[in-house]
mmCIF file of C-alpha atoms in Angstrom:
data_model
loop_
_atom_site.group_PDB
_atom_site.id
_atom_site.type_symbol
_atom_site.label_atom_id
_atom_site.label_comp_id
_atom_site.label_asym_id
_atom_site.label_seq_id
_atom_site.Cartn_x
_atom_site.Cartn_y
_atom_site.Cartn_z
ATOM 1 C CA UNK A 280 -49.082 47.918 -16.210
ATOM 2 C CA UNK A 281 -52.214 45.802 -16.000
ATOM 3 C CA UNK A 282 -52.745 43.157 -13.314
ATOM 4 C CA UNK A 283 -54.393 39.762 -13.823
ATOM 5 C CA UNK A 284 -57.155 40.463 -11.296
ATOM 6 C CA UNK A 285 -57.914 43.772 -13.031
ATOM 7 C CA UNK A 286 -58.508 42.186 -16.420
ATOM 8 C CA UNK A 287 -59.912 38.706 -16.089
ATOM 9 C CA UNK A 288 -62.686 36.603 -14.659
ATOM 10 C CA UNK A 289 -63.009 32.846 -15.038
ATOM 11 C CA UNK A 290 -66.243 31.612 -16.608
ATOM 12 C CA UNK A 291 -67.532 28.132 -17.377
ATOM 13 C CA UNK A 292 -67.903 26.995 -20.972
ATOM 14 C CA UNK A 293 -71.192 25.290 -21.749
ATOM 15 C CA UNK A 294 -70.969 21.662 -22.893
ATOM 16 C CA UNK A 295 -67.311 21.870 -23.883
ATOM 17 C CA UNK A 296 -65.367 18.757 -22.897
ATOM 18 C CA UNK A 297 -62.121 20.012 -24.436
ATOM 19 C CA UNK A 298 -61.766 22.856 -21.931
ATOM 20 C CA UNK A 299 -64.342 23.637 -19.245
ATOM 21 C CA UNK A 300 -63.316 27.240 -18.559
ATOM 22 C CA UNK A 301 -63.163 30.514 -20.475
ATOM 23 C CA UNK A 302 -60.993 33.485 -19.576
ATOM 24 C CA UNK A 303 -63.234 36.561 -19.820
ATOM 25 C CA UNK A 304 -61.394 39.852 -20.221
ATOM 26 C CA UNK A 305 -63.471 42.474 -18.422
ATOM 27 C CA UNK A 306 -62.001 45.408 -20.379
ATOM 28 C CA UNK A 307 -61.970 43.938 -23.877
ATOM 29 C CA UNK A 308 -65.541 44.812 -24.854
ATOM 30 C CA UNK A 309 -66.572 41.406 -26.166
ATOM 31 C CA UNK A 310 -68.713 39.682 -23.557
ATOM 32 C CA UNK A 311 -68.723 42.297 -20.781
ATOM 33 C CA UNK A 312 -70.026 45.841 -21.525
ATOM 34 C CA UNK A 313 -67.154 48.305 -21.150
ATOM 35 C CA UNK A 314 -66.381 51.995 -21.543
ATOM 36 C CA UNK A 315 -64.819 52.292 -25.007
ATOM 37 C CA UNK A 316 -61.775 54.246 -23.821
ATOM 38 C CA UNK A 317 -60.791 51.406 -21.471
ATOM 39 C CA UNK A 318 -60.781 48.861 -24.288
ATOM 40 C CA UNK A 319 -58.929 51.064 -26.766
ATOM 41 C CA UNK A 320 -56.339 52.175 -24.199
ATOM 42 C CA UNK A 321 -55.569 48.531 -23.481
ATOM 43 C CA UNK A 322 -55.264 47.717 -27.189
ATOM 44 C CA UNK A 323 -52.912 50.669 -27.674
ATOM 45 C CA UNK A 324 -50.667 49.460 -24.852
ATOM 46 C CA UNK A 325 -50.230 46.223 -26.766
ATOM 47 C CA UNK A 326 -49.605 48.163 -29.986
ATOM 48 C CA UNK A 327 -46.823 50.157 -28.288
ATOM 49 C CA UNK A 328 -45.007 46.936 -27.402
ATOM 50 C CA UNK A 329 -45.252 45.720 -30.986
ATOM 51 C CA UNK A 330 -44.097 49.040 -32.410
ATOM 52 C CA UNK A 331 -41.065 49.288 -30.130
ATOM 53 C CA UNK A 332 -39.670 45.969 -31.326
ATOM 54 C CA UNK A 333 -40.571 46.253 -35.026
ATOM 55 C CA UNK A 334 -39.431 49.692 -36.180
ATOM 56 C CA UNK A 335 -38.657 49.657 -39.899
ATOM 57 C CA UNK A 336 -40.206 46.252 -40.531
ATOM 58 C CA UNK A 337 -42.982 45.667 -43.040
ATOM 59 C CA UNK A 338 -45.692 44.047 -40.951
ATOM 60 C CA UNK A 339 -48.752 41.972 -41.730
ATOM 61 C CA UNK A 340 -51.100 41.710 -38.750
ATOM 62 C CA UNK A 341 -53.574 38.812 -38.551
ATOM 63 C CA UNK A 342 -56.420 39.238 -36.052
ATOM 64 C CA UNK A 343 -58.211 36.111 -34.857
ATOM 65 C CA UNK A 344 -61.981 35.860 -35.146
ATOM 66 C CA UNK A 345 -64.050 36.424 -33.351
ATOM 67 C CA UNK A 346 -62.758 37.789 -30.086
ATOM 68 C CA UNK A 347 -59.571 39.472 -31.319
ATOM 69 C CA UNK A 348 -60.850 41.274 -34.424
ATOM 70 C CA UNK A 349 -61.159 44.641 -32.657
ATOM 71 C CA UNK A 350 -57.737 44.219 -31.046
ATOM 72 C CA UNK A 351 -56.110 43.423 -34.366
ATOM 73 C CA UNK A 352 -57.724 46.340 -36.200
ATOM 74 C CA UNK A 353 -56.838 48.751 -33.384
ATOM 75 C CA UNK A 354 -53.185 47.655 -33.374
ATOM 76 C CA UNK A 355 -53.048 47.886 -37.181
ATOM 77 C CA UNK A 356 -54.513 51.394 -37.027
ATOM 78 C CA UNK A 357 -51.892 52.432 -34.456
ATOM 79 C CA UNK A 358 -49.046 51.000 -36.546
ATOM 80 C CA UNK A 359 -50.604 51.775 -39.965
ATOM 81 C CA UNK A 360 -49.650 48.400 -41.377
ATOM 82 C CA UNK A 361 -51.313 45.709 -43.461
ATOM 83 C CA UNK A 362 -54.130 43.889 -41.714
ATOM 84 C CA UNK A 363 -56.415 40.939 -42.291
ATOM 85 C CA UNK A 364 -58.572 38.948 -39.895
ATOM 86 C CA UNK A 365 -59.420 35.277 -39.884
ATOM 87 C CA UNK A 366 -63.076 34.464 -40.396
ATOM 88 C CA UNK A 367 -65.650 31.738 -40.010
ATOM 89 C CA UNK A 368 -68.029 33.483 -42.401
ATOM 90 C CA UNK A 369 -68.448 32.768 -46.115
ATOM 91 C CA UNK A 370 -66.825 35.236 -48.511
ATOM 92 C CA UNK A 371 -67.902 35.068 -52.138
ATOM 93 C CA UNK A 372 -65.547 33.989 -54.932
ATOM 94 C CA UNK A 373 -62.380 33.399 -52.922
ATOM 95 C CA UNK A 374 -60.203 30.485 -51.883
ATOM 96 C CA UNK A 375 -59.160 29.850 -48.287
ATOM 97 C CA UNK A 376 -56.332 28.737 -46.094
ATOM 98 C CA UNK A 377 -57.973 26.527 -43.456
ATOM 99 C CA UNK A 378 -56.745 25.728 -39.967
ATOM 100 C CA UNK A 379 -58.239 24.515 -36.720
ATOM 101 C CA UNK A 380 -58.804 25.915 -33.237
ATOM 102 C CA UNK A 381 -58.791 22.775 -31.134
ATOM 103 C CA UNK A 382 -60.379 23.950 -27.860
ATOM 104 C CA UNK A 383 -63.089 26.105 -29.420
ATOM 105 C CA UNK A 384 -66.804 25.480 -29.877
ATOM 106 C CA UNK A 385 -66.357 26.477 -33.562
ATOM 107 C CA UNK A 386 -63.105 24.999 -34.776
ATOM 108 C CA UNK A 387 -62.791 26.096 -38.392
ATOM 109 C CA UNK A 388 -60.809 29.253 -39.099
ATOM 110 C CA UNK A 389 -60.029 30.662 -42.540
ATOM 111 C CA UNK A 390 -57.810 33.238 -44.188
ATOM 112 C CA UNK A 391 -58.451 34.363 -47.753
ATOM 113 C CA UNK A 392 -55.700 32.848 -49.858
ATOM 114 C CA UNK A 393 -55.699 35.457 -52.622
ATOM 115 C CA UNK A 394 -55.013 38.201 -50.068
ATOM 116 C CA UNK A 395 -52.287 36.221 -48.348
ATOM 117 C CA UNK A 396 -50.726 35.621 -51.773
ATOM 118 C CA UNK A 397 -50.409 39.401 -52.129
ATOM 119 C CA UNK A 398 -49.400 40.249 -48.562
ATOM 120 C CA UNK A 399 -46.810 37.617 -47.659
ATOM 121 C CA UNK A 400 -44.193 38.513 -50.316
ATOM 122 C CA UNK A 401 -44.331 42.141 -49.095
ATOM 123 C CA UNK A 402 -44.014 41.351 -45.381
ATOM 124 C CA UNK A 403 -40.919 41.039 -43.222
ATOM 125 C CA UNK A 404 -42.925 39.726 -40.296
ATOM 126 C CA UNK A 405 -46.421 38.330 -39.714
ATOM 127 C CA UNK A 406 -47.815 39.119 -36.266
ATOM 128 C CA UNK A 407 -50.819 37.169 -35.042
ATOM 129 C CA UNK A 408 -53.107 39.167 -32.755
ATOM 130 C CA UNK A 409 -55.079 37.368 -30.050
ATOM 131 C CA UNK A 410 -56.969 38.229 -26.910
ATOM 132 C CA UNK A 411 -55.343 35.302 -25.118
ATOM 133 C CA UNK A 412 -52.807 32.625 -26.018
ATOM 134 C CA UNK A 413 -52.994 29.449 -23.932
ATOM 135 C CA UNK A 414 -51.156 26.628 -25.703
ATOM 136 C CA UNK A 415 -50.107 28.421 -28.892
ATOM 137 C CA UNK A 416 -51.242 25.405 -30.923
ATOM 138 C CA UNK A 417 -53.773 27.286 -33.069
ATOM 139 C CA UNK A 418 -51.206 29.862 -34.143
ATOM 140 C CA UNK A 419 -48.604 27.180 -34.742
ATOM 141 C CA UNK A 420 -51.100 25.420 -37.028
ATOM 142 C CA UNK A 421 -51.445 28.470 -39.254
ATOM 143 C CA UNK A 422 -47.681 29.134 -39.203
ATOM 144 C CA UNK A 423 -47.077 25.595 -40.495
ATOM 145 C CA UNK A 424 -49.772 26.120 -43.128
ATOM 146 C CA UNK A 425 -48.157 29.372 -44.299
ATOM 147 C CA UNK A 426 -44.655 27.880 -44.353
ATOM 148 C CA UNK A 427 -45.854 24.880 -46.345
ATOM 149 C CA UNK A 428 -47.800 26.957 -48.871
ATOM 150 C CA UNK A 429 -45.414 29.881 -49.390
ATOM 151 C CA UNK A 430 -41.849 28.814 -48.537
ATOM 152 C CA UNK A 431 -41.352 32.428 -47.513
ATOM 153 C CA UNK A 432 -38.548 33.832 -45.371
ATOM 154 C CA UNK A 433 -41.019 35.921 -43.406
ATOM 155 C CA UNK A 434 -40.635 35.783 -39.618
ATOM 156 C CA UNK A 435 -43.478 35.376 -37.121
ATOM 157 C CA UNK A 436 -44.595 36.901 -33.840
ATOM 158 C CA UNK A 437 -47.621 36.795 -31.552
ATOM 159 C CA UNK A 438 -49.203 39.720 -29.692
ATOM 160 C CA UNK A 439 -51.937 39.086 -27.128
ATOM 161 C CA UNK A 440 -53.535 40.844 -24.210
ATOM 162 C CA UNK A 441 -53.020 37.744 -22.053
ATOM 163 C CA UNK A 442 -50.487 34.946 -22.269
ATOM 164 C CA UNK A 443 -51.217 31.703 -20.419
ATOM 165 C CA UNK A 444 -48.598 29.484 -22.105
ATOM 166 C CA UNK A 445 -46.689 27.103 -19.870
ATOM 167 C CA UNK A 446 -42.912 26.668 -19.993
ATOM 168 C CA UNK A 447 -43.083 23.841 -22.527
ATOM 169 C CA UNK A 448 -45.202 25.885 -24.946
ATOM 170 C CA UNK A 449 -43.021 28.977 -24.511
ATOM 171 C CA UNK A 450 -39.875 26.942 -25.127
ATOM 172 C CA UNK A 451 -41.349 25.598 -28.377
ATOM 173 C CA UNK A 452 -41.950 29.151 -29.579
ATOM 174 C CA UNK A 453 -38.422 30.159 -28.600
ATOM 175 C CA UNK A 454 -37.040 27.258 -30.633
ATOM 176 C CA UNK A 455 -38.962 28.579 -33.652
ATOM 177 C CA UNK A 456 -37.728 32.152 -32.960
ATOM 178 C CA UNK A 457 -41.295 33.395 -32.627
ATOM 179 C CA UNK A 458 -41.445 36.606 -30.597
ATOM 180 C CA UNK A 459 -44.164 37.028 -27.958
ATOM 181 C CA UNK A 460 -45.757 40.324 -26.871
ATOM 182 C CA UNK A 461 -48.379 40.494 -24.126
ATOM 183 C CA UNK A 462 -49.709 42.674 -21.331
ATOM 184 C CA UNK A 463 -50.306 40.086 -18.599
ATOM 185 C CA UNK A 464 -48.890 36.592 -17.968
ATOM 186 C CA UNK A 465 -51.534 34.241 -16.585
ATOM 187 C CA UNK A 466 -51.383 30.885 -14.829
ATOM 188 C CA UNK A 467 -54.151 28.507 -15.940
ATOM 189 C CA UNK A 468 -53.388 25.759 -13.450
ATOM 190 C CA UNK A 469 -56.352 26.590 -11.176
ATOM 191 C CA UNK A 470 -58.848 27.841 -13.757
ATOM 192 C CA UNK A 471 -60.554 24.490 -14.311
ATOM 193 C CA UNK A 472 -61.158 24.101 -10.576
ATOM 194 C CA UNK A 473 -62.440 27.684 -10.301
ATOM 195 C CA UNK A 474 -64.915 27.136 -13.150
ATOM 196 C CA UNK A 475 -66.172 23.887 -11.628
ATOM 197 C CA UNK A 476 -67.072 25.649 -8.384
ATOM 198 C CA UNK A 477 -69.581 28.054 -9.960
ATOM 199 C CA UNK A 478 -73.271 27.173 -9.837
ATOM 200 C CA UNK A 479 -74.367 28.384 -13.262
ATOM 201 C CA UNK A 480 -77.603 29.781 -11.799
ATOM 202 C CA UNK A 481 -77.726 33.031 -13.780
ATOM 203 C CA UNK A 482 -80.536 34.322 -15.974
ATOM 204 C CA UNK A 483 -81.047 32.457 -19.275
ATOM 205 C CA UNK A 484 -83.441 33.689 -21.988
ATOM 206 C CA UNK A 485 -83.944 32.108 -25.405
ATOM 207 C CA UNK A 486 -85.451 34.242 -28.176
ATOM 208 C CA UNK A 487 -85.446 31.996 -31.213
ATOM 209 C CA UNK A 488 -88.990 32.443 -32.502
ATOM 210 C CA UNK A 489 -89.284 34.236 -35.836
ATOM 211 C CA UNK A 490 -91.439 37.283 -35.068
ATOM 212 C CA UNK A 491 -91.319 40.480 -37.089
ATOM 213 C CA UNK A 492 -90.667 43.687 -35.186
ATOM 214 C CA UNK A 493 -89.158 47.037 -36.079
ATOM 215 C CA UNK A 494 -86.153 49.081 -35.035
ATOM 216 C CA UNK A 495 -86.640 52.758 -34.293
ATOM 217 C CA UNK A 496 -84.899 53.429 -37.590
ATOM 218 C CA UNK A 497 -82.271 52.010 -39.915
ATOM 219 C CA UNK A 498 -79.277 53.753 -41.452
ATOM 220 C CA UNK A 499 -77.305 52.281 -44.343
ATOM 221 C CA UNK A 500 -73.802 53.763 -44.291
ATOM 222 C CA UNK A 501 -71.466 53.874 -47.277
ATOM 223 C CA UNK A 502 -67.765 53.232 -47.899
ATOM 224 C CA UNK A 503 -67.501 50.075 -45.811
ATOM 225 C CA UNK A 504 -64.200 48.243 -45.390
ATOM 226 C CA UNK A 505 -64.267 44.482 -44.883
ATOM 227 C CA UNK A 506 -61.395 43.383 -42.632
ATOM 228 C CA UNK A 507 -61.841 39.788 -43.778
ATOM 229 C CA UNK A 508 -60.028 41.073 -46.867
ATOM 230 C CA UNK A 509 -56.548 42.549 -46.804
ATOM 231 C CA UNK A 510 -56.590 46.215 -45.840
ATOM 232 C CA UNK A 511 -54.328 48.787 -44.189
ATOM 233 C CA UNK A 512 -54.658 50.314 -40.741
ATOM 234 C CA UNK A 513 -54.953 53.862 -42.052
ATOM 235 C CA UNK A 514 -57.570 52.834 -44.629
ATOM 236 C CA UNK A 515 -59.680 51.153 -41.959
ATOM 237 C CA UNK A 516 -59.311 54.147 -39.654
ATOM 238 C CA UNK A 517 -60.376 56.640 -42.316
ATOM 239 C CA UNK A 518 -63.371 54.479 -43.222
ATOM 240 C CA UNK A 519 -64.405 54.353 -39.558
ATOM 241 C CA UNK A 520 -64.193 58.150 -39.400
ATOM 242 C CA UNK A 521 -66.578 58.229 -42.358
ATOM 243 C CA UNK A 522 -68.921 55.813 -40.602
ATOM 244 C CA UNK A 523 -68.963 58.006 -37.494
ATOM 245 C CA UNK A 524 -69.561 61.167 -39.548
ATOM 246 C CA UNK A 525 -72.632 59.598 -41.173
ATOM 247 C CA UNK A 526 -74.039 58.519 -37.801
ATOM 248 C CA UNK A 527 -73.253 61.864 -36.172
ATOM 249 C CA UNK A 528 -74.956 63.727 -39.019
ATOM 250 C CA UNK A 529 -78.206 61.793 -38.586
ATOM 251 C CA UNK A 530 -78.683 61.573 -34.819
ATOM 252 C CA UNK A 531 -78.975 64.195 -32.101
ATOM 253 C CA UNK A 532 -77.393 63.235 -28.792
ATOM 254 C CA UNK A 533 -78.322 64.456 -25.335
ATOM 255 C CA UNK A 534 -75.094 64.429 -23.353
ATOM 256 C CA UNK A 535 -76.767 63.102 -20.200
ATOM 257 C CA UNK A 536 -78.021 60.006 -21.987
ATOM 258 C CA UNK A 537 -76.715 56.477 -21.533
ATOM 259 C CA UNK A 538 -75.886 54.729 -24.803
ATOM 260 C CA UNK A 539 -75.008 51.175 -25.772
ATOM 261 C CA UNK A 540 -73.125 50.502 -28.999
ATOM 262 C CA UNK A 541 -73.368 46.849 -29.944
ATOM 263 C CA UNK A 542 -71.249 45.028 -32.524
ATOM 264 C CA UNK A 543 -72.129 41.680 -34.083
ATOM 265 C CA UNK A 544 -69.889 38.615 -33.786
ATOM 266 C CA UNK A 545 -66.699 39.183 -35.855
ATOM 267 C CA UNK A 546 -67.693 42.777 -36.607
ATOM 268 C CA UNK A 547 -66.366 44.779 -33.663
ATOM 269 C CA UNK A 548 -63.770 47.463 -34.389
ATOM 270 C CA UNK A 549 -65.903 49.924 -36.424
ATOM 271 C CA UNK A 550 -68.612 49.764 -33.738
ATOM 272 C CA UNK A 551 -66.009 50.282 -31.000
ATOM 273 C CA UNK A 552 -64.577 53.241 -32.942
ATOM 274 C CA UNK A 553 -68.040 54.849 -33.106
ATOM 275 C CA UNK A 554 -68.607 54.168 -29.403
ATOM 276 C CA UNK A 555 -65.323 55.891 -28.594
ATOM 277 C CA UNK A 556 -66.297 58.949 -30.643
ATOM 278 C CA UNK A 557 -69.586 59.154 -28.745
ATOM 279 C CA UNK A 558 -67.804 58.852 -25.420
ATOM 280 C CA UNK A 559 -65.292 61.556 -26.349
ATOM 281 C CA UNK A 560 -68.199 63.888 -27.113
ATOM 282 C CA UNK A 561 -69.348 63.627 -23.494
ATOM 283 C CA UNK A 562 -71.871 60.783 -23.630
ATOM 284 C CA UNK A 563 -72.067 57.868 -21.183
ATOM 285 C CA UNK A 564 -71.333 54.913 -23.447
ATOM 286 C CA UNK A 565 -70.837 51.177 -23.102
ATOM 287 C CA UNK A 566 -69.706 48.797 -25.822
ATOM 288 C CA UNK A 567 -69.782 45.043 -26.351
ATOM 289 C CA UNK A 568 -70.857 42.531 -29.007
ATOM 290 C CA UNK A 569 -72.855 39.420 -29.729
ATOM 291 C CA UNK A 570 -70.822 36.214 -29.813
ATOM 292 C CA UNK A 571 -70.894 32.579 -30.881
ATOM 293 C CA UNK A 572 -69.548 31.511 -27.482
ATOM 294 C CA UNK A 573 -72.046 29.589 -25.290
ATOM 295 C CA UNK A 574 -71.001 30.498 -21.740
ATOM 296 C CA UNK A 575 -72.668 29.520 -18.479
ATOM 297 C CA UNK A 576 -73.894 32.498 -16.438
ATOM 298 C CA UNK A 577 -74.118 32.718 -12.660
ATOM 299 C CA UNK A 578 -75.712 34.942 -10.025
ATOM 300 C CA UNK A 579 -72.526 34.933 -7.930
ATOM 301 C CA UNK A 580 -70.840 38.335 -7.552
ATOM 302 C CA UNK A 581 -67.389 36.948 -8.309
ATOM 303 C CA UNK A 582 -68.540 35.486 -11.620
ATOM 304 C CA UNK A 583 -67.946 37.699 -14.707
ATOM 305 C CA UNK A 584 -71.290 37.105 -16.520
ATOM 306 C CA UNK A 585 -74.756 37.045 -14.979
ATOM 307 C CA UNK A 586 -77.369 36.988 -17.753
ATOM 308 C CA UNK A 587 -77.516 35.465 -21.228
ATOM 309 C CA UNK A 588 -79.779 35.869 -24.240
ATOM 310 C CA UNK A 589 -79.768 33.082 -26.817
ATOM 311 C CA UNK A 590 -80.471 34.538 -30.259
ATOM 312 C CA UNK A 591 -80.408 33.870 -33.975
ATOM 313 C CA UNK A 592 -77.294 35.091 -35.733
ATOM 314 C CA UNK A 593 -77.272 38.145 -38.010
ATOM 315 C CA UNK A 594 -75.199 36.123 -40.477
ATOM 316 C CA UNK A 595 -77.005 32.776 -40.534
ATOM 317 C CA UNK A 596 -80.467 32.225 -39.066
ATOM 318 C CA UNK A 597 -79.586 28.587 -38.376
ATOM 319 C CA UNK A 598 -76.698 29.628 -36.125
ATOM 320 C CA UNK A 599 -77.145 30.439 -32.447
ATOM 321 C CA UNK A 600 -75.476 33.538 -31.058
ATOM 322 C CA UNK A 601 -75.412 35.033 -27.565
ATOM 323 C CA UNK A 602 -75.507 38.361 -25.768
ATOM 324 C CA UNK A 603 -74.413 38.748 -22.149
ATOM 325 C CA UNK A 604 -75.224 41.181 -19.342
ATOM 326 C CA UNK A 605 -77.655 43.326 -21.271
ATOM 327 C CA UNK A 606 -79.008 46.375 -19.424
ATOM 328 C CA UNK A 607 -81.389 49.267 -20.110
ATOM 329 C CA UNK A 608 -80.099 52.340 -21.963
ATOM 330 C CA UNK A 609 -81.590 55.568 -23.294
ATOM 331 C CA UNK A 610 -80.425 54.697 -26.815
ATOM 332 C CA UNK A 611 -78.902 51.625 -28.415
ATOM 333 C CA UNK A 612 -76.952 51.559 -31.682
ATOM 334 C CA UNK A 613 -76.628 48.110 -33.225
ATOM 335 C CA UNK A 614 -73.830 48.367 -35.804
ATOM 336 C CA UNK A 615 -73.337 45.431 -38.169
ATOM 337 C CA UNK A 616 -71.813 44.439 -41.489
ATOM 338 C CA UNK A 617 -74.439 41.758 -42.089
ATOM 339 C CA UNK A 618 -76.269 42.113 -45.396
ATOM 340 C CA UNK A 619 -80.016 42.675 -45.176
ATOM 341 C CA UNK A 620 -80.942 39.473 -46.981
ATOM 342 C CA UNK A 621 -78.976 37.393 -44.454
ATOM 343 C CA UNK A 622 -79.990 39.040 -41.232
ATOM 344 C CA UNK A 623 -83.746 39.618 -40.854
ATOM 345 C CA UNK A 624 -84.346 36.770 -38.393
ATOM 346 C CA UNK A 625 -81.229 37.674 -36.419
ATOM 347 C CA UNK A 626 -82.174 41.345 -36.353
ATOM 348 C CA UNK A 627 -85.633 40.510 -35.011
ATOM 349 C CA UNK A 628 -84.255 38.117 -32.414
ATOM 350 C CA UNK A 629 -81.794 40.694 -31.073
ATOM 351 C CA UNK A 630 -84.414 43.448 -31.116
ATOM 352 C CA UNK A 631 -86.767 41.370 -29.001
ATOM 353 C CA UNK A 632 -83.984 40.812 -26.458
ATOM 354 C CA UNK A 633 -83.233 44.530 -26.301
ATOM 355 C CA UNK A 634 -86.911 45.342 -25.852
ATOM 356 C CA UNK A 635 -87.193 42.690 -23.123
ATOM 357 C CA UNK A 636 -84.886 44.900 -21.021
ATOM 358 C CA UNK A 637 -87.235 47.836 -21.644
ATOM 359 C CA UNK A 638 -85.003 49.485 -24.239
ATOM 360 C CA UNK A 639 -87.165 51.624 -26.504
ATOM 361 C CA UNK A 640 -84.912 53.632 -28.831
ATOM 362 C CA UNK A 641 -82.904 51.143 -30.859
ATOM 363 C CA UNK A 642 -81.126 52.155 -34.076
ATOM 364 C CA UNK A 643 -79.841 49.664 -36.644
ATOM 365 C CA UNK A 644 -76.718 50.831 -38.473
ATOM 366 C CA UNK A 645 -75.709 48.708 -41.426
ATOM 367 C CA UNK A 646 -72.174 49.133 -42.808
ATOM 368 C CA UNK A 647 -71.661 46.543 -45.492
ATOM 369 C CA UNK A 648 -70.816 46.066 -49.146
ATOM 370 C CA UNK A 649 -74.308 45.373 -50.526
#
C-alpha cells in the first residue's frame, strides 16, 4: 500500500486566490519526471480496486483532463470497458455537456454529448477517474448535469489516486450512494500553511518568442485513437501497441542511453505506453508531460518542483503551457496528438526549451487524425 509521504509533495499555485496549494503526485508522471513502470503500477493498483467491486457491471469510465487522462485510460485498458475523457480542447462538429472546476486555473470542462448519448444507456455505472479528489464538488456538478439531461438509472462512483475529502464531503457522497475508491487518504488541513512557507525562488524561463527551429526528425504515425471521443480500453490499448510498433521500427536504441518521453497537456496515456515499452526493453526512461498549470517553483530540497519553462501550447499558440524539472537526455521523444496546422509555434517553443538544457536528439512523434 502506498503512503502519503511516498506519493505527494505540496506546491504553491501561482496567482490562484481560490486555493493557494497544489498536491503534486511524484509518481503520476504529469509534472515530475518518473519511471514509466512506477506510474503504471500505481494506476493498476487503482484499477484492481475498481475491478474487485464491479465484477459483471457494464462500466463507463470518465477521465478528467488534464491530469487524470493517463490514469483513466490505464484503468479502462485494465478493465477493458468504455472510456471517454473530459476535455478543454475544441472538437469539430459536436455538442458538449459543460461543467465547472471551481478551484482550477482553467474552469471549463466538457464531455461530448453525442458520445454520452450512446454510452449512458448501455452503462450500469459511471466511474469518474481523478488524480485527486478534494471537495468532490466538480464531480458532483457533472453527476447533476448527467441526471438532469438523461434521467438514467445509472449509478456513480469515483476512483482517484488520492482522496482529500473531509467528513462533510464524504457524508454527502454516502447520502448519494456514490462509491469511492482510492489509494491514499490525505488531510489537507495543513497544506495551505505548507505552501505559504516556500520561497518560490526556483528557476523560471520564458520561451514565448516565435522562432523557427527544427526537430531531429518527425514521424507521423497512423491509426490514432482520440480519447476525447468514446472508445474502449482494448481498442485504445491495441492502438497504442500500433503506435509503439511504428516508433520501434524507425528508431535504433542503445540500451545504455537515457531517454525522455514527453506527452502534451491532455495527451498522456499513449506517450506513457510508449515510454513503458522502451523501459521494458532495457532503456533508462523518464516520462512526464507539458501542462496548463502555472506552479511556483523553489530551490528548496523539500519542494517537489525546481525549474519551470513557460511555453506556447501545441494546441493554441495564444495559450501558455508549462514544463517542469527538465533535464538533459541522450534522446527525447515528444509525442503529441496536436495537428500540424495548430502546433508550429508550440513545437518551436518546446524545442527551444529542450535545446536550452543541451538536448540534441529530439524526435517529434505526431499521432493524430489529420
